[in-house]
Coordinates of C-alpha atoms in Angstrom, one line a residue:
Chain A
M1 CA 48.2 -61.0 -129.5
N2 CA 47.9 -58.8 -127.4
A3 CA 51.3 -57.3 -127.7
L4 CA 51.0 -57.5 -131.3
A5 CA 48.2 -55.0 -130.9
D6 CA 49.2 -52.5 -128.7
I7 CA 52.8 -52.2 -130.9
L8 CA 50.8 -51.6 -134.0
F9 CA 48.8 -49.4 -132.4
G10 CA 50.8 -47.4 -130.6
G11 CA 52.8 -47.9 -134.0
L12 CA 50.1 -46.4 -136.5
F13 CA 48.8 -43.8 -133.3
Q14 CA 52.5 -41.8 -132.9
G15 CA 53.1 -42.5 -136.8
S16 CA 49.9 -40.4 -137.5
L17 CA 51.4 -37.6 -135.4
Y18 CA 54.4 -37.6 -136.9
A19 CA 53.5 -37.6 -140.0
M20 CA 51.8 -34.7 -140.1
M21 CA 53.5 -32.8 -138.5
A22 CA 56.8 -34.1 -140.7
V23 CA 55.1 -33.6 -143.5
G24 CA 54.8 -29.6 -142.0
L25 CA 58.4 -29.1 -142.3
A26 CA 59.1 -30.7 -145.7
L27 CA 56.9 -28.7 -147.3
V28 CA 58.2 -25.6 -146.3
W29 CA 61.3 -27.1 -147.2
T30 CA 61.7 -28.4 -150.8
T31 CA 59.8 -25.7 -151.7
I32 CA 60.9 -22.1 -150.2
G33 CA 65.4 -24.4 -148.6
V34 CA 64.2 -23.2 -145.2
F35 CA 63.6 -24.9 -141.8
N36 CA 60.8 -23.4 -140.3
F37 CA 61.8 -24.1 -135.9
S38 CA 58.5 -22.3 -135.1
H39 CA 56.8 -25.5 -136.0
G40 CA 56.0 -27.3 -132.7
V41 CA 54.7 -23.2 -131.6
L42 CA 52.7 -23.1 -134.4
M43 CA 50.7 -26.8 -133.6
M44 CA 50.6 -25.4 -130.6
L45 CA 48.8 -21.9 -131.4
G46 CA 46.3 -24.5 -134.0
A47 CA 45.3 -26.1 -130.7
Y48 CA 44.9 -23.0 -128.2
F49 CA 42.9 -21.5 -130.7
A50 CA 41.1 -24.5 -131.2
W51 CA 40.3 -24.9 -127.6
Q52 CA 39.7 -20.8 -127.7
L53 CA 37.0 -21.1 -129.9
V54 CA 35.7 -24.0 -128.6
D55 CA 35.1 -22.8 -125.0
W56 CA 33.2 -18.9 -127.2
G57 CA 30.2 -21.7 -127.6
L58 CA 31.1 -23.3 -131.1
T59 CA 31.0 -26.9 -131.7
A60 CA 33.7 -28.9 -131.8
A61 CA 32.9 -29.1 -135.7
L62 CA 32.4 -25.7 -137.0
A63 CA 35.6 -24.6 -134.5
F64 CA 38.1 -26.7 -135.3
P65 CA 38.3 -26.1 -139.7
I66 CA 38.1 -22.7 -137.9
A67 CA 41.4 -22.8 -136.5
V68 CA 42.7 -25.1 -138.9
L69 CA 41.8 -21.3 -142.0
L70 CA 43.4 -19.3 -138.9
M71 CA 46.3 -20.8 -138.2
A72 CA 46.8 -20.7 -142.3
G73 CA 46.9 -17.0 -141.9
V74 CA 49.0 -17.0 -139.1
G75 CA 52.2 -18.8 -141.5
W76 CA 51.4 -17.3 -144.6
V77 CA 52.4 -13.4 -141.7
L78 CA 55.0 -15.9 -140.5
Q79 CA 56.4 -16.1 -143.3
A80 CA 55.8 -12.9 -145.4
T81 CA 57.4 -10.9 -141.3
V82 CA 61.0 -13.1 -141.0
V83 CA 61.5 -15.5 -143.9
R84 CA 60.7 -14.2 -146.5
P85 CA 62.4 -10.5 -146.7
L86 CA 65.6 -12.9 -146.1
I87 CA 65.9 -14.8 -149.3
G88 CA 68.8 -14.3 -150.8
R89 CA 70.9 -13.5 -148.1
A90 CA 74.2 -16.2 -147.5
N91 CA 73.8 -17.5 -144.8
L92 CA 69.7 -17.3 -145.3
V93 CA 69.5 -20.9 -143.5
L94 CA 71.4 -19.9 -140.4
V95 CA 69.4 -16.8 -140.6
V96 CA 65.7 -18.4 -140.7
V97 CA 66.3 -20.8 -138.2
I98 CA 67.1 -18.3 -135.7
T99 CA 63.9 -15.7 -136.3
T100 CA 61.7 -18.3 -136.8
L101 CA 62.5 -19.2 -132.9
A102 CA 62.7 -16.0 -131.6
A103 CA 59.7 -16.5 -133.8
G104 CA 58.5 -19.3 -131.3
S105 CA 59.2 -18.0 -128.9
L106 CA 57.5 -14.7 -129.1
I107 CA 54.7 -17.0 -129.7
E108 CA 55.1 -19.4 -127.0
N109 CA 55.1 -16.3 -124.8
G110 CA 52.3 -14.3 -126.4
V111 CA 50.1 -17.1 -126.0
L112 CA 51.7 -17.8 -122.3
E113 CA 50.1 -14.1 -121.2
L114 CA 47.6 -14.4 -122.7
W115 CA 46.1 -17.9 -122.2
G116 CA 47.5 -18.3 -118.8
P117 CA 49.9 -21.6 -117.8
R118 CA 46.8 -23.6 -116.7
S119 CA 46.7 -26.6 -119.3
K120 CA 43.1 -26.9 -120.9
Q121 CA 41.8 -29.7 -122.8
I122 CA 39.8 -29.5 -126.0
P123 CA 37.2 -32.3 -127.0
P124 CA 37.9 -35.9 -128.9
L125 CA 37.1 -35.8 -132.4
V126 CA 34.8 -38.9 -131.3
A127 CA 34.4 -39.6 -127.7
G128 CA 34.6 -42.7 -126.4
N129 CA 36.3 -46.5 -126.1
A130 CA 36.2 -49.2 -127.8
M131 CA 38.1 -52.3 -127.0
L132 CA 40.5 -53.7 -130.2
G133 CA 42.0 -56.8 -129.9
G134 CA 42.8 -56.5 -126.4
V135 CA 44.0 -53.5 -125.7
G136 CA 41.2 -50.5 -125.0
V137 CA 41.7 -48.0 -126.8
S138 CA 40.1 -44.2 -127.4
L139 CA 37.6 -43.4 -130.4
H140 CA 39.9 -40.3 -130.3
Q141 CA 42.8 -42.5 -131.8
I142 CA 41.2 -44.1 -134.1
A143 CA 39.5 -41.5 -135.8
I144 CA 43.7 -39.4 -135.5
I145 CA 44.8 -42.9 -137.1
V146 CA 42.0 -43.2 -140.1
V147 CA 41.9 -39.3 -140.6
T148 CA 45.1 -38.9 -140.4
P149 CA 46.1 -41.3 -144.3
I150 CA 42.9 -39.4 -145.4
I151 CA 44.6 -35.7 -145.8
L152 CA 47.8 -36.8 -146.3
L153 CA 46.5 -38.4 -149.7
A154 CA 44.4 -35.4 -150.3
L155 CA 47.3 -33.2 -150.0
W156 CA 49.1 -36.4 -152.1
L157 CA 46.3 -35.2 -154.4
F158 CA 46.5 -31.6 -154.8
L159 CA 50.8 -31.5 -155.0
N160 CA 50.6 -33.7 -158.5
R161 CA 47.2 -33.3 -159.5
T162 CA 46.4 -30.2 -159.7
R163 CA 48.0 -27.1 -161.0
L164 CA 48.7 -25.0 -157.4
G165 CA 50.5 -28.1 -156.3
L166 CA 52.4 -28.6 -159.2
A167 CA 53.3 -24.8 -159.6
L168 CA 54.6 -25.5 -155.7
R169 CA 56.2 -28.3 -157.2
A170 CA 58.2 -27.1 -159.5
V171 CA 59.0 -24.3 -157.2
A172 CA 60.2 -26.2 -154.6
Q173 CA 62.6 -27.2 -158.0
N174 CA 63.9 -24.6 -159.9
E175 CA 62.9 -21.7 -158.3
D176 CA 64.3 -19.9 -161.4
A177 CA 62.8 -21.9 -164.0
A178 CA 59.5 -21.3 -162.0
R179 CA 60.0 -17.6 -162.1
L180 CA 60.7 -17.8 -166.7
V181 CA 56.8 -19.8 -166.5
G182 CA 55.1 -17.0 -165.6
L183 CA 54.5 -18.5 -161.3
N184 CA 54.1 -16.3 -158.4
V185 CA 57.1 -17.9 -156.2
T186 CA 56.2 -14.9 -153.3
M187 CA 52.1 -15.6 -153.2
L188 CA 54.2 -20.0 -153.5
Y189 CA 55.8 -19.3 -150.5
G190 CA 53.2 -17.9 -148.4
L191 CA 51.2 -21.0 -149.5
A192 CA 53.3 -23.4 -148.6
F193 CA 53.8 -21.9 -145.0
A194 CA 49.8 -21.4 -145.2
I195 CA 49.4 -25.8 -146.3
A196 CA 52.4 -26.0 -143.5
A197 CA 50.8 -24.2 -140.5
S198 CA 47.7 -25.9 -141.4
L199 CA 49.4 -28.9 -141.2
A200 CA 50.5 -28.1 -137.7
A201 CA 47.6 -26.5 -136.1
L202 CA 46.2 -30.1 -137.3
A203 CA 48.5 -32.2 -135.0
G204 CA 48.0 -29.9 -132.3
I205 CA 44.2 -30.4 -132.4
F206 CA 44.4 -34.1 -132.3
L207 CA 47.4 -34.2 -129.3
G208 CA 45.0 -31.3 -127.9
G209 CA 42.1 -33.8 -127.7
Y210 CA 43.7 -36.2 -126.0
R211 CA 46.6 -35.4 -123.7
F212 CA 46.6 -32.1 -121.8
M213 CA 47.6 -28.6 -123.8
T214 CA 50.8 -25.6 -122.4
P215 CA 52.7 -23.7 -123.6
V216 CA 55.2 -25.0 -124.5
M217 CA 53.5 -28.8 -126.0
G218 CA 55.3 -28.1 -129.3
A219 CA 58.5 -29.0 -128.8
D220 CA 58.7 -32.8 -128.1
P221 CA 56.5 -33.3 -131.3
L222 CA 58.7 -30.7 -133.2
L223 CA 62.0 -32.8 -132.4
K224 CA 60.3 -35.9 -133.3
A225 CA 59.0 -34.5 -136.7
L226 CA 63.0 -33.5 -137.4
I227 CA 64.3 -36.5 -136.5
V228 CA 61.3 -37.8 -138.6
V229 CA 62.8 -36.2 -141.4
V230 CA 66.0 -37.1 -141.1
F231 CA 65.6 -40.4 -141.2
G232 CA 63.5 -39.9 -144.2
G233 CA 65.3 -37.5 -146.1
I234 CA 63.1 -33.8 -146.8
S235 CA 63.8 -33.6 -150.3
S236 CA 60.6 -35.1 -150.5
I237 CA 57.3 -35.6 -148.5
S238 CA 56.8 -39.1 -149.4
G239 CA 60.0 -39.7 -147.6
P240 CA 58.7 -38.0 -144.2
I241 CA 56.2 -40.0 -144.1
F242 CA 56.7 -42.8 -144.9
A243 CA 59.5 -42.3 -142.1
A244 CA 57.1 -41.3 -139.3
Y245 CA 55.6 -44.6 -139.5
L246 CA 58.5 -46.8 -139.6
I247 CA 59.5 -45.0 -136.4
G248 CA 56.3 -44.7 -134.9
F249 CA 56.9 -48.4 -134.8
F250 CA 60.2 -48.8 -133.7
E251 CA 59.3 -46.1 -131.0
A252 CA 56.4 -49.0 -130.4
I253 CA 58.6 -51.5 -130.3
C254 CA 60.9 -50.2 -128.6
S255 CA 59.0 -49.3 -125.7
Y256 CA 57.1 -52.3 -125.2
Y257 CA 60.6 -54.8 -125.2
F258 CA 63.3 -52.2 -124.0
G259 CA 61.4 -49.4 -122.2
L260 CA 60.2 -46.3 -122.0
Y261 CA 63.5 -45.4 -121.1
W262 CA 65.9 -46.4 -123.4
T263 CA 63.1 -45.5 -126.5
P264 CA 65.0 -41.9 -127.5
A265 CA 68.6 -43.3 -126.6
L266 CA 67.6 -46.6 -129.0
L267 CA 66.1 -44.0 -131.8
F268 CA 68.5 -41.7 -131.7
A269 CA 71.4 -44.2 -132.7
A270 CA 69.4 -45.0 -135.3
L271 CA 69.7 -41.7 -135.9
I272 CA 73.5 -41.5 -136.2
L273 CA 73.8 -45.2 -138.2
T274 CA 71.5 -43.8 -140.9
L275 CA 73.2 -40.9 -140.8
M276 CA 76.7 -42.6 -141.6
I277 CA 75.2 -44.8 -144.2
K278 CA 73.1 -42.6 -145.6
P279 CA 73.0 -39.1 -144.9
E280 CA 70.0 -38.5 -147.3
G281 CA 67.9 -40.4 -145.3
I282 CA 66.5 -44.2 -145.7
F283 CA 63.1 -42.6 -148.3
A284 CA 65.3 -40.2 -150.6
S285 CA 66.2 -41.0 -153.8
R286 CA 67.0 -37.4 -155.9
S287 CA 68.3 -34.5 -153.3
R288 CA 67.8 -30.8 -152.9
G289 CA 71.4 -30.6 -152.3
L290 CA 73.2 -31.6 -148.8
A291 CA 73.9 -27.8 -147.8
Chain B
M1 CA 80.3 0.7 -122.4
S2 CA 83.3 2.7 -122.8
V3 CA 85.0 -0.7 -123.6
I4 CA 83.0 -1.7 -127.3
E5 CA 85.5 1.6 -128.6
T6 CA 88.6 0.5 -127.2
S7 CA 88.2 -2.5 -129.3
A8 CA 87.3 -1.8 -131.9
P9 CA 90.1 -0.8 -133.8
T10 CA 91.0 -4.5 -133.2
V11 CA 87.6 -5.8 -134.4
S12 CA 88.1 -4.1 -137.6
A13 CA 89.3 -7.6 -139.8
P14 CA 87.5 -8.5 -142.4
P15 CA 87.1 -12.4 -140.5
R16 CA 87.8 -13.3 -144.2
A17 CA 91.8 -13.1 -143.7
P18 CA 92.1 -13.4 -140.0
G19 CA 95.5 -12.3 -139.0
R20 CA 94.9 -9.3 -140.9
T21 CA 95.9 -7.4 -138.2
P22 CA 98.9 -7.3 -136.8
W23 CA 99.1 -9.3 -133.9
M24 CA 100.4 -6.5 -131.3
T25 CA 97.4 -4.2 -131.6
E26 CA 95.5 -6.3 -131.3
L27 CA 97.0 -7.8 -128.1
A28 CA 97.5 -4.1 -127.0
G29 CA 93.7 -3.2 -128.2
A30 CA 92.5 -6.4 -125.9
L31 CA 94.1 -5.3 -122.9
V32 CA 93.3 -2.0 -123.2
G33 CA 89.5 -4.1 -123.3
L34 CA 90.4 -6.4 -120.4
L35 CA 91.8 -3.3 -118.1
V36 CA 88.5 -1.5 -118.8
L37 CA 85.9 -4.5 -117.2
A38 CA 88.2 -5.2 -114.2
L39 CA 88.1 -1.8 -113.3
L40 CA 84.5 -1.5 -113.2
P41 CA 83.2 -3.3 -110.9
L42 CA 84.7 0.7 -108.7
V43 CA 82.2 1.8 -110.8
V44 CA 79.4 -1.0 -110.4
G45 CA 79.0 -1.9 -107.1
D46 CA 76.0 -3.3 -106.2
A47 CA 75.6 -6.9 -105.4
Y48 CA 72.7 -6.8 -108.5
G49 CA 74.8 -5.0 -111.4
R50 CA 77.8 -7.4 -111.0
H51 CA 76.0 -9.4 -111.3
V52 CA 74.7 -8.7 -114.3
L53 CA 77.6 -8.3 -115.3
I54 CA 78.6 -11.6 -114.0
M55 CA 76.2 -13.0 -116.3
V56 CA 76.9 -11.3 -119.1
F57 CA 80.8 -12.6 -118.5
I58 CA 79.3 -16.0 -118.8
Y59 CA 77.3 -15.6 -122.1
A60 CA 80.5 -14.0 -123.7
V61 CA 81.7 -17.1 -123.2
V62 CA 79.3 -19.4 -124.0
A63 CA 78.8 -17.2 -127.2
S64 CA 82.8 -16.4 -128.4
N65 CA 83.1 -20.4 -127.9
W66 CA 80.0 -20.5 -130.5
D67 CA 80.9 -18.4 -133.1
L68 CA 84.1 -20.2 -133.0
S69 CA 82.1 -23.6 -134.6
L70 CA 79.8 -21.6 -136.5
G71 CA 81.8 -18.3 -137.4
Y72 CA 85.0 -19.6 -138.6
G73 CA 84.0 -23.4 -138.7
G74 CA 81.0 -23.0 -140.8
V75 CA 79.3 -25.8 -138.4
F76 CA 76.4 -25.8 -137.9
N77 CA 75.8 -26.9 -134.1
F78 CA 72.5 -26.7 -132.3
G79 CA 73.8 -28.3 -129.5
H80 CA 76.5 -26.0 -128.3
L81 CA 73.8 -24.9 -125.3
A82 CA 74.2 -28.7 -124.6
L83 CA 77.8 -28.3 -123.5
F84 CA 76.8 -25.6 -121.4
G85 CA 74.8 -28.0 -120.0
I86 CA 76.4 -30.2 -119.8
G87 CA 79.2 -28.6 -117.6
V88 CA 76.5 -27.2 -115.5
Y89 CA 75.4 -31.0 -114.6
A90 CA 78.7 -32.7 -114.6
Y91 CA 80.2 -29.8 -111.8
S92 CA 77.2 -30.5 -109.8
L93 CA 77.3 -34.2 -110.0
L94 CA 80.9 -34.3 -109.7
T95 CA 80.9 -31.9 -106.4
K96 CA 77.5 -33.2 -105.2
L97 CA 78.0 -37.4 -105.7
A98 CA 81.4 -37.3 -105.9
M99 CA 82.8 -35.0 -103.4
I100 CA 85.2 -33.8 -106.4
D101 CA 86.5 -30.7 -105.0
P102 CA 85.1 -27.3 -106.7
W103 CA 88.1 -25.8 -109.0
V104 CA 89.2 -30.2 -109.9
A105 CA 85.8 -30.1 -111.0
L106 CA 85.7 -26.9 -112.5
V107 CA 88.4 -28.3 -115.0
A108 CA 87.5 -31.4 -115.4
S109 CA 83.8 -29.5 -116.7
G110 CA 85.2 -28.5 -119.3
V111 CA 87.1 -32.0 -120.3
I112 CA 83.6 -34.2 -119.6
A113 CA 82.6 -30.9 -122.1
V114 CA 85.6 -31.9 -124.4
V115 CA 84.7 -35.6 -124.9
A116 CA 81.1 -34.7 -125.5
A117 CA 82.0 -32.5 -128.6
V118 CA 83.7 -35.2 -129.8
V119 CA 80.7 -37.9 -129.6
V120 CA 78.2 -35.7 -131.4
T121 CA 81.3 -34.9 -133.9
I122 CA 81.4 -38.4 -135.0
P123 CA 78.2 -38.2 -136.7
I124 CA 78.2 -34.5 -138.4
L125 CA 81.3 -34.8 -140.0
R126 CA 80.0 -36.5 -143.1
L127 CA 76.8 -33.8 -143.0
K128 CA 76.5 -30.4 -144.2
G129 CA 74.1 -27.5 -143.5
I130 CA 70.6 -28.3 -142.6
Y131 CA 71.7 -32.2 -141.1
I132 CA 74.4 -31.2 -139.5
I133 CA 71.5 -28.4 -137.2
L134 CA 69.1 -31.3 -137.0
V135 CA 71.7 -34.2 -135.3
T136 CA 72.9 -31.1 -133.1
F137 CA 69.5 -30.4 -131.6
G138 CA 68.1 -34.2 -131.5
F139 CA 71.5 -34.1 -129.4
A140 CA 70.8 -31.6 -127.1
Q141 CA 67.4 -32.8 -126.7
L142 CA 68.6 -36.1 -125.9
V143 CA 70.8 -35.0 -123.7
M144 CA 68.0 -33.3 -121.9
Q145 CA 65.9 -35.7 -121.8
V146 CA 68.8 -38.0 -120.7
I147 CA 68.9 -35.7 -117.1
L148 CA 65.1 -35.9 -116.8
S149 CA 65.0 -39.7 -117.0
Q150 CA 68.5 -40.7 -113.8
S151 CA 66.3 -38.4 -111.8
D152 CA 68.3 -40.2 -109.2
Y153 CA 71.0 -38.5 -109.6
T154 CA 70.0 -35.4 -111.3
G155 CA 66.5 -34.4 -109.3
G156 CA 64.8 -34.7 -113.3
T157 CA 62.6 -32.2 -113.0
Q158 CA 63.1 -30.4 -109.8
G159 CA 67.1 -30.4 -111.4
I160 CA 69.9 -30.1 -108.3
V161 CA 69.4 -27.5 -105.4
R162 CA 72.7 -26.4 -103.0
I163 CA 75.6 -27.2 -105.3
P164 CA 79.3 -26.0 -103.8
G165 CA 80.1 -22.9 -105.3
L166 CA 84.1 -21.8 -105.5
Y167 CA 86.2 -20.3 -102.4
W168 CA 88.7 -18.3 -102.4
F169 CA 91.3 -18.9 -99.8
D170 CA 88.8 -18.2 -96.7
H171 CA 87.1 -15.9 -98.6
N172 CA 83.4 -15.1 -98.3
M173 CA 82.2 -15.4 -101.8
V174 CA 78.9 -14.0 -101.3
R175 CA 80.6 -11.1 -99.6
D176 CA 82.2 -7.6 -100.7
A177 CA 79.3 -7.5 -103.3
K178 CA 80.3 -10.5 -105.4
F179 CA 83.8 -8.7 -106.2
A180 CA 85.2 -12.4 -106.0
Y181 CA 82.3 -14.2 -108.8
F182 CA 83.5 -10.9 -110.6
Y183 CA 87.0 -11.7 -111.0
I184 CA 86.2 -15.9 -111.7
A185 CA 84.2 -15.2 -114.5
L186 CA 86.3 -12.0 -115.4
A187 CA 89.7 -14.1 -116.0
M188 CA 87.6 -17.2 -117.2
L189 CA 86.2 -14.7 -120.3
A190 CA 90.0 -13.6 -120.4
L191 CA 91.8 -17.2 -120.5
S192 CA 88.8 -18.0 -123.0
T193 CA 88.9 -14.7 -125.7
L194 CA 92.3 -15.6 -125.0
F195 CA 92.5 -18.9 -126.4
L196 CA 90.0 -18.7 -129.2
R197 CA 92.0 -15.7 -130.9
V198 CA 95.1 -17.6 -130.8
F199 CA 93.6 -20.5 -132.4
V200 CA 91.7 -18.9 -135.1
R201 CA 95.6 -16.8 -135.6
S202 CA 97.3 -20.3 -135.8
R203 CA 97.7 -22.0 -139.0
T204 CA 94.4 -24.1 -137.2
G205 CA 92.5 -22.0 -136.9
K206 CA 94.1 -20.3 -141.0
S207 CA 92.5 -24.1 -142.2
V208 CA 90.1 -24.1 -140.7
V209 CA 88.7 -20.8 -142.7
A210 CA 89.7 -22.0 -145.9
L211 CA 87.7 -24.7 -145.0
R212 CA 84.4 -23.2 -144.4
D213 CA 85.4 -21.0 -147.1
N214 CA 86.5 -23.2 -150.7
E215 CA 85.9 -26.5 -149.2
E216 CA 87.0 -28.9 -152.3
Y217 CA 90.7 -26.1 -152.1
A218 CA 91.2 -26.6 -149.0
V219 CA 91.3 -30.9 -149.5
S220 CA 92.5 -30.2 -152.4
R221 CA 95.8 -28.7 -150.8
G222 CA 95.9 -31.5 -148.6
V223 CA 93.9 -29.8 -144.8
S224 CA 91.6 -32.5 -143.4
L225 CA 88.0 -31.8 -143.3
V226 CA 87.6 -34.7 -140.3
R227 CA 90.5 -33.6 -138.2
Q228 CA 90.1 -29.9 -138.5
R229 CA 86.0 -30.6 -137.8
M230 CA 86.8 -32.2 -134.6
I231 CA 89.1 -30.2 -133.6
T232 CA 87.1 -26.7 -134.4
L233 CA 83.8 -28.7 -132.1
A234 CA 86.6 -30.1 -129.4
A235 CA 88.0 -26.7 -128.8
S236 CA 84.9 -24.6 -128.7
A237 CA 83.8 -27.0 -125.9
F238 CA 86.3 -26.5 -123.3
F239 CA 85.5 -23.6 -121.9
T240 CA 81.9 -23.3 -123.1
G241 CA 81.5 -26.1 -120.3
I242 CA 83.6 -24.5 -117.4
A243 CA 81.1 -21.4 -118.1
G244 CA 78.2 -24.2 -117.4
A245 CA 80.5 -25.5 -114.2
F246 CA 81.2 -21.9 -113.3
Y247 CA 77.4 -21.5 -113.8
A248 CA 76.4 -24.0 -111.8
A249 CA 78.8 -23.7 -108.9
Y250 CA 78.0 -19.3 -109.4
Q251 CA 73.8 -20.3 -109.2
R252 CA 74.8 -23.1 -106.1
N253 CA 71.1 -24.7 -108.5
A254 CA 71.0 -27.1 -112.0
S255 CA 67.8 -27.2 -113.9
V256 CA 67.0 -28.3 -117.4
E257 CA 65.9 -25.4 -118.5
V258 CA 69.9 -24.6 -119.8
F259 CA 68.5 -27.2 -122.3
G260 CA 65.6 -24.9 -123.1
M261 CA 65.1 -23.6 -126.7
S262 CA 64.7 -20.0 -125.0
L263 CA 68.3 -19.4 -124.0
A264 CA 70.0 -21.1 -127.0
T265 CA 67.9 -18.6 -129.1
I266 CA 69.3 -15.6 -127.1
V267 CA 73.2 -17.3 -127.0
L268 CA 72.7 -17.8 -130.7
S269 CA 71.0 -14.5 -131.8
M270 CA 74.2 -13.5 -130.2
V271 CA 76.6 -14.7 -131.9
L272 CA 74.9 -13.0 -134.6
L273 CA 74.0 -10.3 -133.3
G274 CA 77.9 -9.5 -133.1
G275 CA 79.1 -10.7 -136.1
T276 CA 79.9 -14.3 -136.8
G277 CA 84.0 -15.1 -137.1
T278 CA 85.1 -12.3 -135.6
I279 CA 85.2 -13.7 -131.7
Y280 CA 84.9 -10.1 -130.3
G281 CA 81.5 -9.3 -131.6
A282 CA 80.2 -12.0 -129.6
I283 CA 81.9 -10.9 -126.3
I284 CA 79.9 -7.5 -127.3
A285 CA 76.9 -8.3 -128.4
S286 CA 76.2 -10.3 -124.7
F287 CA 76.9 -7.4 -123.7
V288 CA 74.2 -5.4 -125.3
L289 CA 71.7 -7.9 -124.4
T290 CA 72.1 -8.5 -121.8
V291 CA 71.8 -5.6 -119.8
F292 CA 69.3 -4.1 -122.7
A293 CA 67.2 -7.0 -121.2
E294 CA 67.9 -6.7 -117.6
S295 CA 67.1 -3.0 -118.0
M296 CA 63.6 -3.9 -118.7
A297 CA 63.4 -5.7 -115.8
D298 CA 59.8 -3.8 -115.2
F299 CA 58.5 -5.3 -118.4
G300 CA 57.8 -9.3 -116.8
A301 CA 56.9 -11.1 -119.5
W302 CA 57.0 -8.9 -122.0
R303 CA 60.7 -8.8 -121.8
P304 CA 60.9 -11.8 -123.7
M305 CA 58.4 -11.1 -126.6
I306 CA 60.3 -7.8 -126.8
T307 CA 63.5 -9.1 -126.8
A308 CA 61.9 -11.6 -129.8
V309 CA 61.1 -8.7 -131.4
L310 CA 64.6 -6.9 -131.0
I311 CA 66.1 -10.0 -132.4
I312 CA 64.1 -10.4 -136.0
V313 CA 64.5 -6.7 -136.2
V314 CA 68.2 -6.7 -136.1
M315 CA 68.4 -9.6 -138.2
L316 CA 66.1 -7.9 -141.0
V317 CA 67.3 -4.7 -141.2
Y318 CA 71.3 -5.7 -139.9
P319 CA 72.3 -8.3 -141.9
G320 CA 76.3 -7.6 -140.8
G321 CA 75.2 -8.0 -136.3
I322 CA 77.1 -5.0 -134.5
V323 CA 80.9 -5.2 -135.5
G324 CA 80.0 -5.0 -138.6
M325 CA 78.3 -2.0 -138.7
L326 CA 81.5 -1.4 -135.9
K327 CA 83.0 -2.0 -139.2
A328 CA 80.9 0.7 -141.9
L329 CA 81.2 3.5 -139.4
W330 CA 85.2 2.9 -138.3
G331 CA 85.6 2.7 -142.2
L332 CA 83.2 5.9 -142.9
A333 CA 85.7 7.6 -139.9
T334 CA 88.8 7.3 -140.7
R335 CA 88.2 8.4 -144.7
R336 CA 86.7 10.3 -143.3
R337 CA 90.5 11.6 -142.1
A338 CA 92.0 11.4 -144.9

């Protein structure tokens, strides 16, 4: 019972964090067709914004939404400066990788300069601890497990039920046709980046309430999000969400039975196997071309 | 800096048609460039200046080899710096734990990097574009994780210190302002560049470019995608591994920082700033970027930020890179004369 609760809880918790990160990457990829390598840095910046607002005396309930909104603005600006001007280049994917990496380095060093290297912590969503099936867990983690599916569901409803969301998906499916029917593609690009940055900020706030924050805290979640999108396929939003939970459970099982050291190696082996059998990802049906 | 002008004519061959410049012309240009570099210690006498040049040579080897897989092969190998890091750690462990002769370890590190490149190529054989980026990026992170977790041997986050350096008979390597290390680094760069240029001008090199430009046609003409991709990545790994080993021998310490994003960003920007598919472009950009970064040493923490802004600006304003710019200037100059 104890083992099962451990794995179940660990899997759900890690899966929630991975899903929050991976969905933003997938959203940008499906709409713009580029990969945002500063996604991990955006997550870190969101957490630092939240910390700064709390430090100025705001309550968490006020600080966190403001930080998320601020990050939407950062996402928009990032898109307008290092992505949009490059649209149409032959080697767009590669060039955007380098410009987002550089922008990430700029932000990371800026944070280091502004807030210093000392690790910080932001207040948890819900304070306190609880016993669950014989495992001691913090309420903060439980809150993340509960809140994440709600946010993802809201995102799904937005993408499938609202005009704006449908417009975003139209751009993802056929940019030229979307432009022909009068959609403002430039604005939608900005929107995709803004939403992605907000989701990254949320993930950062989740993580910052649970672990200490450093300017390099985004690197590992970015890597995990990359693995998730490779697993789930980046051509849809739902694929990476399923894959995130799948990998969360995979990691929980691996680290329970084989120890923490073997987990990355096993994960990578599974990744290679997936790519050799189904390069477009486990949950992908159609694909935005494998290029 | 005069090396830039002397090698400009040779790099003016369009990358899409390798071998258009007669090889005698290119060889002459390369030799002049090498001679200029070999005479640099006459001008740069202090240890610090030579240290900067040695770092330029290391970067140039790594960047130009990356240009082979990225620019010629069209394979977005984001694990290239991991091959460099593997060279660093292979040399460190071979010399420090296995007590192998430094020169033997240097070459062995290159071989180990080639083996690693073959291993990482297997999963990406069927993949394209962004998927290759994701897998190779994951590979680099995995290598770092393994090194961090095996702290009994690798020192984990502490890294390895007091790595045996290279030797040259009885010569004291740190004497005469790093005279010996300068020429070993230069020899490494010269051999690497010779290897790369011979490779890209060979039939194999042309078939690699053909695969990049029109895969279906090249495959239908009997070029094996699997074989050529394997060869390209293995070829780009050897001198990268050696550069890593040399870096470890020269710095005499190793840390996982070589796997970090900042180093990868800088070297990748050298490849892209120089202009892909040229080999020489990456070398020239290594010069420009390293000297630029060193000249801003006073800015301290602001330096990486200024470098990042510079990279973004150049990528936005000048997509063809430095070689593209030189080519345009050269075209302008020759037209005026005619």
